[in-house]
Tab-separated table of C-alpha atoms and ligand atoms in Angstrom:
chain	number	residue	atom	x	y	z
P	9	MET	CA	-8.551	21.171	0.273
P	10	ASN	CA	-6.519	19.748	-2.207
P	11	ALA	CA	-6.511	22.685	-4.226
P	12	THR	CA	-4.283	24.357	-1.645
P	13	LEU	CA	-1.808	21.245	-2.453
P	14	PRO	CA	1.379	22.940	-4.217
P	15	ILE	CA	2.638	21.491	-7.111
P	16	GLU	CA	5.230	19.746	-6.245
P	17	THR	CA	3.304	17.964	-4.000
P	18	LEU	CA	1.486	16.688	-7.134
P	19	LEU	CA	4.338	15.911	-8.625
P	20	GLU	CA	5.341	13.655	-5.522
P	21	MET	CA	2.142	11.702	-5.861
P	22	GLN	CA	2.323	10.656	-8.892
P	23	ARG	CA	6.161	9.604	-9.177
P	24	ARG	CA	5.417	7.815	-6.282
P	25	MET	CA	2.908	6.248	-8.450
P	26	LEU	CA	5.019	5.585	-11.337
P	27	ARG	CA	7.533	3.796	-8.699
P	28	ILE	CA	4.908	2.013	-7.726
P	29	ARG	CA	3.584	0.653	-11.512
P	30	ARG	CA	7.436	0.721	-12.430
P	31	PHE	CA	8.679	-1.388	-9.860
P	32	ASP	CA	5.306	-4.037	-9.504
P	33	GLU	CA	6.341	-4.811	-13.687
P	34	ARG	CA	9.641	-5.165	-13.231
P	35	ALA	CA	8.865	-6.884	-10.531
P	36	SER	CA	6.533	-9.009	-12.638
P	37	LYS	CA	8.740	-9.526	-14.808
P	38	MET	CA	11.984	-10.569	-12.360
P	39	VAL	CA	9.637	-13.457	-10.695
P	40	LYS	CA	8.653	-14.778	-14.392
P	41	ARG	CA	12.446	-15.546	-15.630
P	42	GLY	CA	13.207	-17.055	-12.035
P	43	GLN	CA	15.522	-13.840	-10.168
P	44	ILE	CA	12.792	-13.008	-7.087
P	45	PRO	CA	11.561	-16.672	-5.089
P	46	GLY	CA	8.061	-17.503	-4.908
P	47	THR	CA	5.464	-14.608	-6.036
P	48	VAL	CA	4.884	-11.012	-5.729
P	49	HIS	CA	1.525	-9.537	-5.337
P	50	THR	CA	1.711	-6.309	-6.620
P	51	SER	CA	-0.582	-2.977	-7.255
P	52	ILE	CA	-0.941	-2.155	-10.501
P	53	GLY	CA	-4.361	-0.218	-11.083
P	54	GLN	CA	-4.229	0.600	-6.742
P	55	GLU	CA	-1.819	2.742	-6.882
P	56	ALA	CA	-3.848	6.183	-5.923
P	57	GLN	CA	-5.496	4.734	-3.240
P	58	VAL	CA	-1.942	3.630	-1.860
P	59	VAL	CA	-0.193	6.611	-2.125
P	60	GLY	CA	-3.298	9.083	-1.605
P	61	SER	CA	-3.248	6.932	2.007
P	62	CYS	CA	0.184	6.959	2.203
P	63	MET	CA	0.838	11.009	1.506
P	64	ALA	CA	-1.424	11.937	3.779
P	65	LEU	CA	0.488	10.369	6.769
P	66	GLY	CA	3.848	12.358	7.889
P	67	GLU	CA	6.758	11.433	8.065
P	68	GLN	CA	6.825	9.733	11.569
P	69	ASP	CA	3.838	7.788	11.572
P	70	TYR	CA	3.118	4.166	11.114
P	71	MET	CA	1.192	1.974	8.639
P	72	SER	CA	1.456	-1.771	8.829
P	73	GLY	CA	0.880	-3.818	5.279
P	74	ASN	CA	-0.018	-7.123	4.338
P	75	HIS	CA	0.794	-9.393	0.999
P	76	ARG	CA	0.054	-7.076	-1.450
P	77	SER	CA	3.045	-4.534	-0.026
P	78	HIS	CA	5.838	-3.284	-2.060
P	79	GLY	CA	4.088	-0.379	-2.878
P	80	HIS	CA	3.026	0.980	1.230
P	81	PRO	CA	7.219	2.072	1.784
P	82	ILE	CA	7.567	3.219	-2.437
P	83	GLY	CA	3.859	5.756	-1.868
P	84	LYS	CA	6.254	6.704	1.861
P	85	GLY	CA	9.106	8.249	0.145
P	86	ALA	CA	11.410	5.117	0.711
P	87	PRO	CA	14.756	4.684	-1.735
P	88	LEU	CA	13.971	1.775	-4.606
P	89	GLY	CA	17.020	0.079	-4.415
P	90	PRO	CA	16.604	-1.602	-0.602
P	91	LEU	CA	12.587	-2.489	-1.304
P	92	MET	CA	13.978	-4.736	-5.000
P	93	ALA	CA	16.852	-5.865	-3.054
P	94	GLU	CA	14.804	-8.033	-0.624
P	95	LEU	CA	12.263	-9.278	-2.988
P	96	VAL	CA	15.108	-11.048	-4.192
P	97	GLY	CA	16.987	-12.091	-0.818
P	98	LYS	CA	20.063	-9.841	-1.032
P	99	ALA	CA	22.002	-8.688	1.981
P	100	THR	CA	21.371	-5.094	1.086
P	101	GLY	CA	17.297	-5.574	1.690
P	102	VAL	CA	15.577	-4.228	3.330
P	103	CYS	CA	15.472	-7.037	6.568
P	104	LYS	CA	18.770	-7.907	5.011
P	105	GLY	CA	17.035	-10.427	1.961
P	106	LYS	CA	15.075	-12.429	5.088
P	107	GLY	CA	12.089	-11.139	4.333
P	108	GLY	CA	11.059	-10.849	1.004
P	109	SER	CA	8.399	-10.421	-0.839
P	110	LEU	CA	5.281	-11.186	1.827
P	111	HIS	CA	7.723	-9.993	5.236
P	112	LEU	CA	8.889	-6.364	3.996
P	113	ALA	CA	9.282	-3.652	6.860
P	114	ASP	CA	10.983	-0.452	6.396
P	115	PHE	CA	11.355	1.268	9.570
P	116	ALA	CA	12.779	4.431	7.745
P	117	VAL	CA	9.377	5.740	6.887
P	118	GLY	CA	6.871	4.492	9.741
P	119	SER	CA	6.953	0.832	8.094
P	120	LEU	CA	6.193	-1.828	10.573
P	121	GLY	CA	5.488	-4.460	8.303
P	122	GLU	CA	3.601	-6.506	6.220
P	123	SER	CA	2.687	-10.257	6.625
P	124	GLY	CA	0.925	-13.124	4.409
P	125	ILE	CA	-1.672	-14.160	7.561
P	126	VAL	CA	-4.501	-12.610	5.819
P	127	GLY	CA	-6.283	-9.504	8.480
P	128	SER	CA	-3.028	-10.585	10.787
P	129	SER	CA	-0.847	-6.675	10.215
P	130	ILE	CA	-4.349	-4.735	11.449
P	131	PRO	CA	-3.794	-5.143	14.899
P	132	ILE	CA	0.021	-4.237	14.753
P	133	ALA	CA	-1.077	-0.913	14.237
P	134	THR	CA	-3.721	-0.808	15.937
P	135	GLY	CA	-0.834	-1.566	19.422
P	136	ALA	CA	1.520	0.875	17.480
P	137	ALA	CA	-1.415	3.458	18.431
P	138	LEU	CA	-1.863	2.960	21.689
P	139	SER	CA	2.128	2.910	21.559
P	140	ALA	CA	1.699	6.483	20.364
P	141	GLU	CA	-0.351	7.392	22.574
P	142	VAL	CA	0.596	5.723	25.614
P	143	LEU	CA	4.440	8.062	24.526
P	144	GLY	CA	1.811	10.501	23.757
P	145	ASN	CA	4.568	11.098	20.262
P	146	GLY	CA	1.554	12.238	18.576
P	147	ARG	CA	1.960	9.972	15.798
P	148	VAL	CA	-0.651	8.436	14.002
P	149	SER	CA	-0.804	4.400	12.351
P	150	LEU	CA	-2.850	3.046	9.743
P	151	ALA	CA	-3.529	-0.294	8.974
P	152	PHE	CA	-3.433	-1.310	5.209
P	153	PHE	CA	-5.883	-4.867	5.151
P	154	GLY	CA	-7.960	-5.298	1.569
P	155	ASP	CA	-11.641	-6.161	1.051
P	156	GLY	CA	-10.956	-9.966	2.205
P	157	ALA	CA	-9.461	-9.358	5.179
P	158	ALA	CA	-11.964	-6.941	6.522
P	159	ASN	CA	-14.200	-9.965	7.171
P	160	GLN	CA	-11.531	-11.445	9.537
P	161	GLY	CA	-12.680	-10.998	13.100
P	162	SER	CA	-8.973	-9.160	14.211
P	163	LEU	CA	-10.719	-5.770	12.526
P	164	TYR	CA	-13.658	-6.354	14.508
P	165	GLU	CA	-11.183	-6.967	18.075
P	166	SER	CA	-8.621	-3.838	16.332
P	167	MET	CA	-11.446	-1.467	15.844
P	168	ASN	CA	-12.986	-2.067	19.621
P	169	MET	CA	-10.499	-1.959	21.022
P	170	ALA	CA	-9.600	1.309	20.054
P	171	GLY	CA	-12.697	2.898	19.656
P	172	VAL	CA	-13.021	2.597	23.609
P	173	TRP	CA	-9.854	3.739	24.004
P	174	LYS	CA	-10.002	6.368	21.092
P	175	LEU	CA	-6.597	5.332	19.746
P	176	PRO	CA	-4.098	7.763	16.985
P	177	VAL	CA	-5.317	4.536	13.883
P	178	ILE	CA	-5.543	4.411	10.510
P	179	PHE	CA	-8.307	1.396	9.653
P	180	LEU	CA	-8.201	1.017	5.976
P	181	CYS	CA	-9.598	-0.847	3.263
P	182	GLU	CA	-8.410	-1.306	0.425
P	183	ASN	CA	-11.648	-2.841	-1.790
P	184	ASN	CA	-10.749	-4.250	-4.940
P	185	GLN	CA	-13.553	-6.173	-4.933
P	186	TYR	CA	-11.176	-9.552	-4.987
P	187	ALA	CA	-10.035	-11.702	-2.809
P	188	LEU	CA	-8.242	-14.425	-4.620
P	189	SER	CA	-11.149	-15.218	-7.319
P	190	THR	CA	-13.992	-14.504	-4.491
P	191	PRO	CA	-16.061	-11.258	-5.076
P	192	ALA	CA	-16.113	-9.056	-2.239
P	193	HIS	CA	-20.004	-9.152	-3.015
P	194	THR	CA	-20.696	-12.799	-2.718
P	195	VAL	CA	-18.479	-12.754	1.432
P	196	THR	CA	-19.501	-9.051	2.610
P	197	SER	CA	-22.345	-8.041	4.168
P	198	GLY	CA	-22.939	-5.064	3.972
P	199	VAL	CA	-21.089	-1.385	2.999
P	200	ILE	CA	-17.599	-2.461	5.220
P	201	ALA	CA	-17.600	1.614	5.665
P	202	GLU	CA	-20.818	1.717	7.373
P	203	ARG	CA	-19.071	-1.153	9.783
P	204	ALA	CA	-18.176	1.158	11.773
P	205	ALA	CA	-20.799	2.960	13.388
P	206	GLY	CA	-21.085	0.046	15.176
P	207	PHE	CA	-17.354	0.452	17.285
P	208	GLY	CA	-18.639	4.574	17.370
P	209	MET	CA	-16.090	5.451	15.198
P	210	GLU	CA	-16.038	7.952	11.270
P	211	GLY	CA	-16.846	5.626	8.412
P	212	VAL	CA	-16.161	7.270	5.280
P	213	ARG	CA	-16.814	5.444	1.528
P	214	VAL	CA	-14.021	5.908	-1.034
P	215	GLU	CA	-15.829	5.575	-3.507
P	216	ASP	CA	-13.306	6.496	-6.379
P	217	GLY	CA	-10.252	5.194	-5.790
P	218	GLN	CA	-8.338	6.102	-8.999
P	219	SER	CA	-8.429	9.502	-7.685
P	220	VAL	CA	-5.187	10.049	-5.708
P	221	LEU	CA	-6.813	13.646	-4.642
P	222	ALA	CA	-9.760	11.122	-3.394
P	223	VAL	CA	-8.273	9.275	-1.171
P	224	TYR	CA	-5.931	11.534	0.115
P	225	ASP	CA	-8.184	14.186	1.162
P	226	ALA	CA	-10.429	11.283	2.863
P	227	VAL	CA	-7.399	10.426	4.699
P	228	SER	CA	-6.327	13.743	5.355
P	229	THR	CA	-9.015	14.505	7.035
P	230	ALA	CA	-8.938	10.672	8.922
P	231	VAL	CA	-5.476	11.667	9.817
P	232	SER	CA	-5.766	15.213	11.644
P	233	ARG	CA	-9.057	13.066	13.573
P	234	ALA	CA	-6.515	11.015	14.651
P	235	ARG	CA	-4.148	12.962	15.528
P	236	GLU	CA	-5.595	15.870	17.289
P	237	GLY	CA	-7.737	13.600	20.138
P	238	GLY	CA	-10.602	12.343	17.413
P	239	GLY	CA	-9.847	8.364	17.707
P	240	PRO	CA	-9.930	6.128	14.115
P	241	THR	CA	-11.667	5.356	11.544
P	242	LEU	CA	-12.573	2.775	8.951
P	243	VAL	CA	-11.386	4.694	5.627
P	244	GLU	CA	-13.383	1.968	2.771
P	245	VAL	CA	-12.147	2.229	-0.385
P	246	ILE	CA	-13.544	1.449	-3.818
P	247	THR	CA	-10.479	0.297	-6.479
P	248	TYR	CA	-9.012	-2.327	-9.427
P	249	ARG	CA	-6.407	-4.787	-9.244
P	250	TYR	CA	-5.723	-4.660	-12.757
P	251	ASN	CA	-2.981	-8.192	-12.760
P	252	GLU	CA	-3.712	-11.432	-11.327
P	253	HIS	CA	-4.180	-11.815	-6.786
P	254	SER	CA	-0.439	-13.399	-7.875
P	255	GLU	CA	1.716	-13.269	-10.916
P	256	GLY	CA	1.780	-16.777	-12.339
P	257	LEU	CA	-1.028	-17.663	-10.699
P	258	ARG	CA	-3.345	-19.202	-12.754
P	259	LEU	CA	-7.001	-18.607	-11.090
P	260	GLY	CA	-8.822	-18.434	-15.571
P	261	THR	CA	-10.372	-15.377	-16.527
P	262	ASP	CA	-14.590	-17.118	-15.412
P	263	TYR	CA	-14.045	-14.628	-12.199
P	264	ARG	CA	-13.927	-11.252	-14.055
P	265	ASP	CA	-15.523	-10.266	-16.368
P	266	ALA	CA	-13.947	-8.581	-19.481
P	267	ALA	CA	-15.953	-5.682	-19.259
P	268	GLU	CA	-15.534	-4.815	-15.580
P	269	ARG	CA	-12.135	-4.897	-15.974
P	270	SER	CA	-11.596	-2.771	-19.305
P	271	THR	CA	-14.417	-0.267	-17.685
P	272	TRP	CA	-11.037	-0.241	-14.753
P	273	LEU	CA	-8.791	-0.158	-17.164
P	274	ASP	CA	-9.743	3.427	-18.593
P	275	ARG	CA	-9.315	4.749	-15.154
P	276	ASP	CA	-5.910	4.062	-14.537
P	277	PRO	CA	-5.170	6.594	-12.139
P	278	ILE	CA	-1.274	6.932	-13.225
P	279	VAL	CA	-3.575	8.353	-17.213
P	280	LEU	CA	-6.350	10.514	-14.875
P	281	PHE	CA	-3.618	12.340	-12.817
P	282	ARG	CA	-1.690	12.881	-15.599
P	283	ASP	CA	-4.828	14.002	-17.519
P	284	HIS	CA	-5.260	15.909	-14.494
P	285	LEU	CA	-2.143	17.479	-14.157
P	286	VAL	CA	-1.655	18.554	-17.087
P	287	SER	CA	-4.700	20.495	-16.355
P	288	ARG	CA	-3.436	22.653	-13.936
P	289	GLY	CA	-0.461	23.825	-16.112
P	290	VAL	CA	2.474	20.966	-15.731
P	291	SER	CA	4.078	20.482	-19.482
P	292	ALA	CA	4.046	16.854	-21.503
P	293	ASP	CA	7.863	17.514	-21.492
P	294	THR	CA	7.990	17.897	-17.525
P	295	LEU	CA	5.234	14.707	-16.758
P	296	ASP	CA	7.325	12.368	-20.023
P	297	ALA	CA	10.984	12.959	-17.958
P	298	LEU	CA	9.486	12.267	-14.759
P	299	GLU	CA	7.998	9.421	-16.691
P	300	ALA	CA	11.669	8.467	-18.125
P	301	GLU	CA	13.272	9.230	-14.241
P	302	VAL	CA	11.543	6.804	-12.665
P	303	LEU	CA	12.342	4.202	-15.657
P	304	ALA	CA	16.085	4.862	-14.949
P	305	GLU	CA	15.612	4.635	-10.707
P	306	VAL	CA	14.026	1.303	-11.007
P	307	ASP	CA	17.299	-0.400	-13.091
P	308	LEU	CA	18.969	1.240	-10.660
P	309	ALA	CA	17.472	-0.255	-8.286
P	310	VAL	CA	17.661	-3.946	-10.170
P	311	ALA	CA	21.588	-2.770	-11.008
P	312	PHE	CA	22.272	-2.257	-6.603
P	313	THR	CA	20.405	-5.545	-6.453
P	314	ASN	CA	22.178	-7.799	-8.506
P	315	ASP	CA	25.748	-5.864	-7.909
P	316	SER	CA	24.489	-7.252	-3.459
P	317	PRO	CA	25.523	-10.437	-1.956
P	318	TYR	CA	23.239	-12.423	-0.375
P	319	PRO	CA	23.316	-12.893	3.395
P	320	GLU	CA	26.283	-14.757	5.377
P	321	PRO	CA	24.341	-17.946	6.052
P	322	SER	CA	26.202	-17.649	9.808
P	323	ALA	CA	23.259	-14.068	9.703
P	324	ALA	CA	20.313	-16.383	9.513
P	325	PHE	CA	19.757	-16.093	13.430
P	326	GLU	CA	20.387	-11.873	14.010
P	327	ASP	CA	18.104	-9.643	14.039
P	328	LEU	CA	15.766	-12.207	15.379
P	329	TYR	CA	14.235	-9.830	18.339
P	330	THR	CA	15.242	-5.529	18.853
P	331	ASP	CA	17.437	-4.410	20.522
P	332	VAL	CA	15.800	-1.201	20.783
P	333	GLU	CA	14.353	0.053	24.576
P	334	VAL	CA	11.914	2.100	24.895
P	335	ALA	CA	12.094	4.452	27.208
P	336	ALA	CA	9.818	3.653	30.444
B	29	TPP	C1	-5.360	-16.086	7.228
B	29	TPP	C2	-5.539	-15.867	6.305
B	29	TPP	N1	-6.620	-16.519	5.341
B	29	TPP	C3	-6.489	-17.397	3.885
B	29	TPP	C4	-5.179	-16.556	3.232
B	29	TPP	C5	-5.648	-17.041	1.860
B	29	TPP	N2	-5.258	-15.779	0.719
B	29	TPP	C6	-4.080	-14.785	0.728
B	29	TPP	S1	-4.568	-13.841	-0.097
B	29	TPP	C7	-6.065	-14.046	0.507
B	29	TPP	C8	-7.133	-13.125	-0.339
B	29	TPP	C9	-7.136	-11.846	0.354
B	29	TPP	O1	-7.882	-10.080	-0.271
B	29	TPP	P1	-7.841	-9.444	0.195
B	29	TPP	O2	-8.239	-9.233	1.558
B	29	TPP	O3	-9.435	-8.675	-0.357
B	29	TPP	O4	-6.491	-8.062	-0.743
B	29	TPP	P2	-6.149	-8.476	-1.809
B	29	TPP	O5	-5.515	-9.316	-2.396
B	29	TPP	O6	-7.699	-7.679	-2.506
B	29	TPP	O7	-5.859	-7.214	-2.084
B	29	TPP	C10	-6.520	-15.367	0.471
B	29	TPP	C11	-7.888	-15.807	1.136
B	29	TPP	C12	-4.070	-16.062	4.030
B	29	TPP	N3	-3.102	-15.713	3.620
B	29	TPP	N4	-4.115	-15.609	5.718
B	30	MG	MG1	-9.067	-7.704	-2.607
């Protein structure tokens, strides 16, 4: 399927992967300098899985995230400034500075929200799929969650309901092989993707989650199925996070073997896709220019953040409930 993608789309994939990498690298530095309160969880190393999934969705489609979710709106095409401003708590942030890193929502790109409660946003994406079904608007919904969340009951309640009602939802497990310091194989029985069979739905495991095209293909198939009334799909993508669980957290190095980490560093999704683009005839100059462009975008996002005010205390109780009414 991907052989037919125009080169502009492939370059957009690389641009969005680079945006996630550079945005999260900058956010990591800002946390350590005390410029972002709390901590952040980066998607560094997982960019192919994020962008391959997001770009398989249409602009109108929904998604929900978890604690590691800066990359999801970026993967869907959101501009960086309001996301960075949100991390710092500025009034120009996507949630007017009230959400921060762990509660980003960016409705402009279909991002319904993320949550630090592991497994909690899976039912939200399922509910969005139910609304799409009831309203008949043709939208698809995708829930991002980790291998740790794959053992939460909320996934199975959601999969059961989605299976019964054939909802247009994709359950996207970002299997980076660890939940904090717990290796997935020590707490997960069997293969996550194979659990789909128990709910009468398709399950697929993308072994090469460092390939943006492999992920894009698998999720595109699931999106087509959902859009055509074929119901939900469970997609498990095998990937790896390069940084610590969260920035500044010191879990030690014992839980992840250095050799294992180095094998995955050799499969850096951005380097792999750069090589692929070169093999498709894209010049090194074009790719270097793209990298410089993205760095400049991140600088601009930080400048936008620094120039933005903090919200007024009086705004604390605004926007607690939506004003949007859905026609009956
Ligand atoms: C319900 C719940 N239990 C435990 C935690 C603490 N916690 C935060 S992140 C995390 C690990 C999640 O691992 P995974 O789902 O694999 O996502 P990853 O961090 O690897 O992307 C845990 C246990 C939590 N936030 N919520
Ligand atoms: Mg994990």
